Short mmCIF file of C-alpha atoms in Angstrom, two decimals:
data_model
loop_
_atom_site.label_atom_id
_atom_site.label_comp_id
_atom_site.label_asym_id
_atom_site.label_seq_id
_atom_site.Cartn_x
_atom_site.Cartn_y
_atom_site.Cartn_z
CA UNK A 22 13.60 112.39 -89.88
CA UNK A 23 13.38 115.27 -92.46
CA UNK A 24 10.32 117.33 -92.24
CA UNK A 25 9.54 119.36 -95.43
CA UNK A 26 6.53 121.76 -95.20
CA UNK A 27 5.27 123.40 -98.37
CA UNK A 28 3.59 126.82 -97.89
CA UNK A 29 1.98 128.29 -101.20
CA UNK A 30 4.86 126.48 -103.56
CA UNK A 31 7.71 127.08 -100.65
CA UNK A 32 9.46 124.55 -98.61
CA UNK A 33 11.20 124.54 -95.60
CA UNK A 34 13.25 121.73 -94.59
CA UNK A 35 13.99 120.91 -90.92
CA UNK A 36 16.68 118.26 -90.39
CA UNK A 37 16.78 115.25 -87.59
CA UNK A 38 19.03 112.22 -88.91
CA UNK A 39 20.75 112.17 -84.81
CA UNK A 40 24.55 111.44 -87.18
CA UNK A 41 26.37 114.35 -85.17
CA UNK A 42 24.30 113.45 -82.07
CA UNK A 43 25.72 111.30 -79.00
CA UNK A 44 22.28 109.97 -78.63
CA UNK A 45 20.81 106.61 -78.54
CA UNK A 46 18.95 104.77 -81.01
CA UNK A 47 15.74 104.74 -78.57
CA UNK A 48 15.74 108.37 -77.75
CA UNK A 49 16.66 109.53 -81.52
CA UNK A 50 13.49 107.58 -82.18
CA UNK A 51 11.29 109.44 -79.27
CA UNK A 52 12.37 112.78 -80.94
CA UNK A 53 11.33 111.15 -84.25
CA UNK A 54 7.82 110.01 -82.95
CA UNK A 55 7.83 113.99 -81.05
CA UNK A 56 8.01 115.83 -84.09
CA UNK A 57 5.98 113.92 -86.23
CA UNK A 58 3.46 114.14 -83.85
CA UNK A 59 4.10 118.06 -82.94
CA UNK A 60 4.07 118.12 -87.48
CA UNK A 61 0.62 115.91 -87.72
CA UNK A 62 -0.93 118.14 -85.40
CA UNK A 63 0.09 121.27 -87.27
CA UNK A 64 -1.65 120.05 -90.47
CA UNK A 65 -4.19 121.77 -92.21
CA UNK A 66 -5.79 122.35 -95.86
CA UNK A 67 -3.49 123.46 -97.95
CA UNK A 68 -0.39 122.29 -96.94
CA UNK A 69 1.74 119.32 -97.31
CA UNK A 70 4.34 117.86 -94.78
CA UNK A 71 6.51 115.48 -95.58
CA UNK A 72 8.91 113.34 -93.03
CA UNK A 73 11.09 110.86 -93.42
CA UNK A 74 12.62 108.01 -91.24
CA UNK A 75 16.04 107.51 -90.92
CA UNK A 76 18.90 105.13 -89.44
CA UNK A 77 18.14 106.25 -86.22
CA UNK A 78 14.55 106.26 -86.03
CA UNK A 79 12.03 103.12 -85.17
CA UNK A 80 12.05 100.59 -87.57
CA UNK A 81 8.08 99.16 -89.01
CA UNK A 82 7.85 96.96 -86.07
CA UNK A 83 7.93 99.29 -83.70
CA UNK A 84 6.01 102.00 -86.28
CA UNK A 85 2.60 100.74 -86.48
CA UNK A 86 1.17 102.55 -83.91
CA UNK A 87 2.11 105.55 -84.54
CA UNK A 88 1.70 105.59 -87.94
CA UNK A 89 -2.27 104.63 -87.45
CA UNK A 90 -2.30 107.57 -84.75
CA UNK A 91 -1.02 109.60 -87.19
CA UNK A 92 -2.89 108.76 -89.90
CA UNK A 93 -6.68 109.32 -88.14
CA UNK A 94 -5.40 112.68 -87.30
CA UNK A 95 -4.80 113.75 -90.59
CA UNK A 96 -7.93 112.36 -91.84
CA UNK A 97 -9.85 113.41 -89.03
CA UNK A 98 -9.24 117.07 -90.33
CA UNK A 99 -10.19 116.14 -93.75
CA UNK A 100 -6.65 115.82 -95.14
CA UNK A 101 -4.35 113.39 -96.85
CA UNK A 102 -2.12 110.78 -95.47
CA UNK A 103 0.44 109.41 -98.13
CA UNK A 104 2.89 106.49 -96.56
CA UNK A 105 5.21 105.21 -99.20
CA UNK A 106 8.77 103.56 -99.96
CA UNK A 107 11.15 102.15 -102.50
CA UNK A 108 13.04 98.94 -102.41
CA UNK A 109 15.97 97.81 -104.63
CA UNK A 110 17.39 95.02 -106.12
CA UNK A 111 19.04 93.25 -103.08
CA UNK A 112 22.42 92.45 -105.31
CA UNK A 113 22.62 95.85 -106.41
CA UNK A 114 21.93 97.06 -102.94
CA UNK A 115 24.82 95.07 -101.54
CA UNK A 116 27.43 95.79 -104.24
CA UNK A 117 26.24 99.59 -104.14
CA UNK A 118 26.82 100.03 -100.02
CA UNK A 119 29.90 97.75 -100.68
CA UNK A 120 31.66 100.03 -102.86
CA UNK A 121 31.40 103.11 -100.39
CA UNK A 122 33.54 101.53 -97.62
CA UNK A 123 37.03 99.40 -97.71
CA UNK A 124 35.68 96.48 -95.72
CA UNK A 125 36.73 93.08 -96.97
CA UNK A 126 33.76 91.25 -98.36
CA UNK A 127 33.97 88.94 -95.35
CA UNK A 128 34.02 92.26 -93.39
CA UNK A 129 31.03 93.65 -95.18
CA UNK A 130 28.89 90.27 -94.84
CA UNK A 131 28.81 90.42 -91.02
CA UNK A 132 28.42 94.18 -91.24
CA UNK A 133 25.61 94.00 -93.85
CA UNK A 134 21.76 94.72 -92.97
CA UNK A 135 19.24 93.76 -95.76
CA UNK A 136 16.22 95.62 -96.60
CA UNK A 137 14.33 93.29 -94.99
CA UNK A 138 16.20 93.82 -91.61
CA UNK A 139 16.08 97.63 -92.36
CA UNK A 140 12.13 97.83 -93.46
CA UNK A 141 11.48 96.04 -90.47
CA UNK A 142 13.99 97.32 -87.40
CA UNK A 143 16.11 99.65 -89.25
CA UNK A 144 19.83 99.89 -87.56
CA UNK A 145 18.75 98.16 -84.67
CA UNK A 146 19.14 94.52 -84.37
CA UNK A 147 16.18 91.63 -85.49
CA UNK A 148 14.12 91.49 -82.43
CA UNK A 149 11.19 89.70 -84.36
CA UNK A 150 11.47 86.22 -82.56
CA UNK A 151 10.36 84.75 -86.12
CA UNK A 152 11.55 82.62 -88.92
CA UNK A 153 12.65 84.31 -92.02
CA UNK A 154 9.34 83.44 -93.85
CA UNK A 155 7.42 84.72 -90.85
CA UNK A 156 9.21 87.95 -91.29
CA UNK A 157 9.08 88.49 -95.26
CA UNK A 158 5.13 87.56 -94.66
CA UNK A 159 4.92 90.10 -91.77
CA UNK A 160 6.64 92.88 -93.81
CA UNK A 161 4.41 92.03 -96.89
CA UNK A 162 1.24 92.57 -94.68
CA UNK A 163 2.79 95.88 -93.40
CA UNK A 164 3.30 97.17 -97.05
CA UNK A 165 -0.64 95.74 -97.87
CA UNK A 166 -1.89 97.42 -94.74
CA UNK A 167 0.03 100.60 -93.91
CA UNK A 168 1.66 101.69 -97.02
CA UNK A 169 -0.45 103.75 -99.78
CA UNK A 170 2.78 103.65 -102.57
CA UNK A 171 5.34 100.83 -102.66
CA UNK A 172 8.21 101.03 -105.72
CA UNK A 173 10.49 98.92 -106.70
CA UNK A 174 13.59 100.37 -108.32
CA UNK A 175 11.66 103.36 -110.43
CA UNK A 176 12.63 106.61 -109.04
CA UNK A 177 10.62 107.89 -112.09
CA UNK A 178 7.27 106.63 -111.33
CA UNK A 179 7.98 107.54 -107.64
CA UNK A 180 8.29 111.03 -108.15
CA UNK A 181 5.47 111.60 -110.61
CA UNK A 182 3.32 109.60 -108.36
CA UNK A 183 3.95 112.05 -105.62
CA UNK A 184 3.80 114.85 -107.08
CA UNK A 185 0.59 113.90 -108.53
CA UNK A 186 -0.81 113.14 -105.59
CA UNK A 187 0.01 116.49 -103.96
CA UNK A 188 0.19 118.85 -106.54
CA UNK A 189 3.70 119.77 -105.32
CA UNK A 190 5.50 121.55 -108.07
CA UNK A 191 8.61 119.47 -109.28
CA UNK A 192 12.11 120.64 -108.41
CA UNK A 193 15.35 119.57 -110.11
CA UNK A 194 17.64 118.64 -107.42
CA UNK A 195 21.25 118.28 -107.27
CA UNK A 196 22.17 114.46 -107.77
CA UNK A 197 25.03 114.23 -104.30
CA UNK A 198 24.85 110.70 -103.09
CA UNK A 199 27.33 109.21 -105.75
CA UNK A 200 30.73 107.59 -106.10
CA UNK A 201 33.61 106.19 -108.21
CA UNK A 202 34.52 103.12 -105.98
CA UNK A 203 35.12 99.81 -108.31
CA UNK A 204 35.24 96.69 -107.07
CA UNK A 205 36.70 93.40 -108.58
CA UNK A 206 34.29 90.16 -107.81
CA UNK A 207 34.39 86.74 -108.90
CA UNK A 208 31.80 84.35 -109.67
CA UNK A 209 32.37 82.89 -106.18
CA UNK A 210 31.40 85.79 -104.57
CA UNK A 211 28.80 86.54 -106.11
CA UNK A 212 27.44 83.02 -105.18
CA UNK A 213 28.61 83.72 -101.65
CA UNK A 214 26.52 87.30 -101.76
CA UNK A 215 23.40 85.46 -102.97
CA UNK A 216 23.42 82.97 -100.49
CA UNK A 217 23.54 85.00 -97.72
CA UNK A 218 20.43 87.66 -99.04
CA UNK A 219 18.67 84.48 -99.73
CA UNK A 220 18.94 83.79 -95.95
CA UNK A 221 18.22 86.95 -94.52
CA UNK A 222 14.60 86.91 -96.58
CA UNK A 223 15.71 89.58 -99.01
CA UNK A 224 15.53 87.27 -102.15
CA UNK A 225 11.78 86.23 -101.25
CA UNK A 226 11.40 89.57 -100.45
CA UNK A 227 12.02 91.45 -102.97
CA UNK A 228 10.66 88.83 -105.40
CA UNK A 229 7.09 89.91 -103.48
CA UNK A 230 7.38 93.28 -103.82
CA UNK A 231 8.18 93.17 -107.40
CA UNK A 232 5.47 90.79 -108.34
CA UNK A 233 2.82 92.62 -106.43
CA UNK A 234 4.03 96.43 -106.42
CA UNK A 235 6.07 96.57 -110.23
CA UNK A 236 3.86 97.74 -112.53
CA UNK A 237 6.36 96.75 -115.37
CA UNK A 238 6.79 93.06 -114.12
CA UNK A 239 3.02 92.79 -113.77
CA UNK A 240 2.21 93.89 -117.51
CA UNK A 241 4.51 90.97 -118.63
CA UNK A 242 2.77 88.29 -116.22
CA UNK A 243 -0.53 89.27 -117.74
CA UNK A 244 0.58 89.30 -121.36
CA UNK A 245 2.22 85.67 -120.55
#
């Protein structure tokens, strides 16, 4: 996770991704839940902590828990609790983690976790002993129950929501995740790429989200 703490307009970052770590998925996790909880307790009026989870840390299934624990002890003290996310277009999402690496797109297909998969277990492997259905409807009710913000796509919106919500001042921040990979694909594989989101749930998925959580899309059901 990355904790950020803001202290009257300053924040200090504390870092906990496990990348450079010979540790395992379950104990990178444990350190996760450690910290949040060692963070949660820490919280008072007038500050705002922020954490993220990362490849290493427990996906939602094995979240819930701790994010109710965590959320009655922020409230308890009188403060805010703000979970949120962001989902993507699940082609775009493919063809975007394709382009970093040099895998085949055979290669990359086997390799490939959807953000279903990730929402749900993160790197670790489907242990939901559910049909794909049963897991898009599961990770819907998470979002419904759990989840105070859900995006799709709009950076934008996320960040003014935030920062609306916490009165954290806005900071323009270097733009370093990018790349100038190009890939050639045919019509064929596109089909192919479809096919297989479509059976991993991210198609169904993703169609949710948008229809319940996109502002945008929801406008142009209503004027229909």
């Amino acid at each position: 996770s990355s904790c950020f703490v803001s202290r009257g307009g300053e924040i200090n970052v504390s870092h906990h991704w496990c990348r450079k770590r010979k540790v395992s998925y379950e104990r990178c996790s444990k350190d996760h839940v450690e910290k949040m909880d060692s963070a949660v307790s820490a919280v008072k009026n007038g500050t705002w902590t922020l954490s993220q989870a990362h490849l290493q840390n427990y996906g939602m299934s094995d979240s819930i828990e701790h994010i109710k624990r965590w959320r009655s002890t922020v409230e308890s003290k009188g403060c805010r609790f703000i979970a949120t996310t962001i989902f993507r277009d699940p082609l775009t999402h493919f063809l975007s983690l394709h382009s970093k690496n040099h895998h085949s797109l055979e290669d990359q297909l086997k390799r490939f976790r959807g953000q279903l998969d990730f929402f749900m277990n993160n790197a670790q492997p489907t242990k939901l002993k559910i049909d794909v259905k049963g897991r898009v409807k599961q990770a819907l009710d998470i979002l419904s129950e759990h989840f105070d913000f859900v995006f799709y796509e709009n950076h934008d919106l996320l960040t003014e929501t935030i920062l609306n919500a916490t009165g954290i001042p806005r900071q323009e921040l270097l733009h370093l995740n990018s790349h100038s990979s190009f890939r050639n694909y045919t019509k064929k594989d596109i089909s192919t790429i479809m096919e297989y989101l479509n059976s991993r749930g991210d198609i169904d998925f993703i169609n949710a989200v948008k229809s319940i959580y996109d502002p945008y899309l929801k406008k142009l059901i209503q004027i229909k």
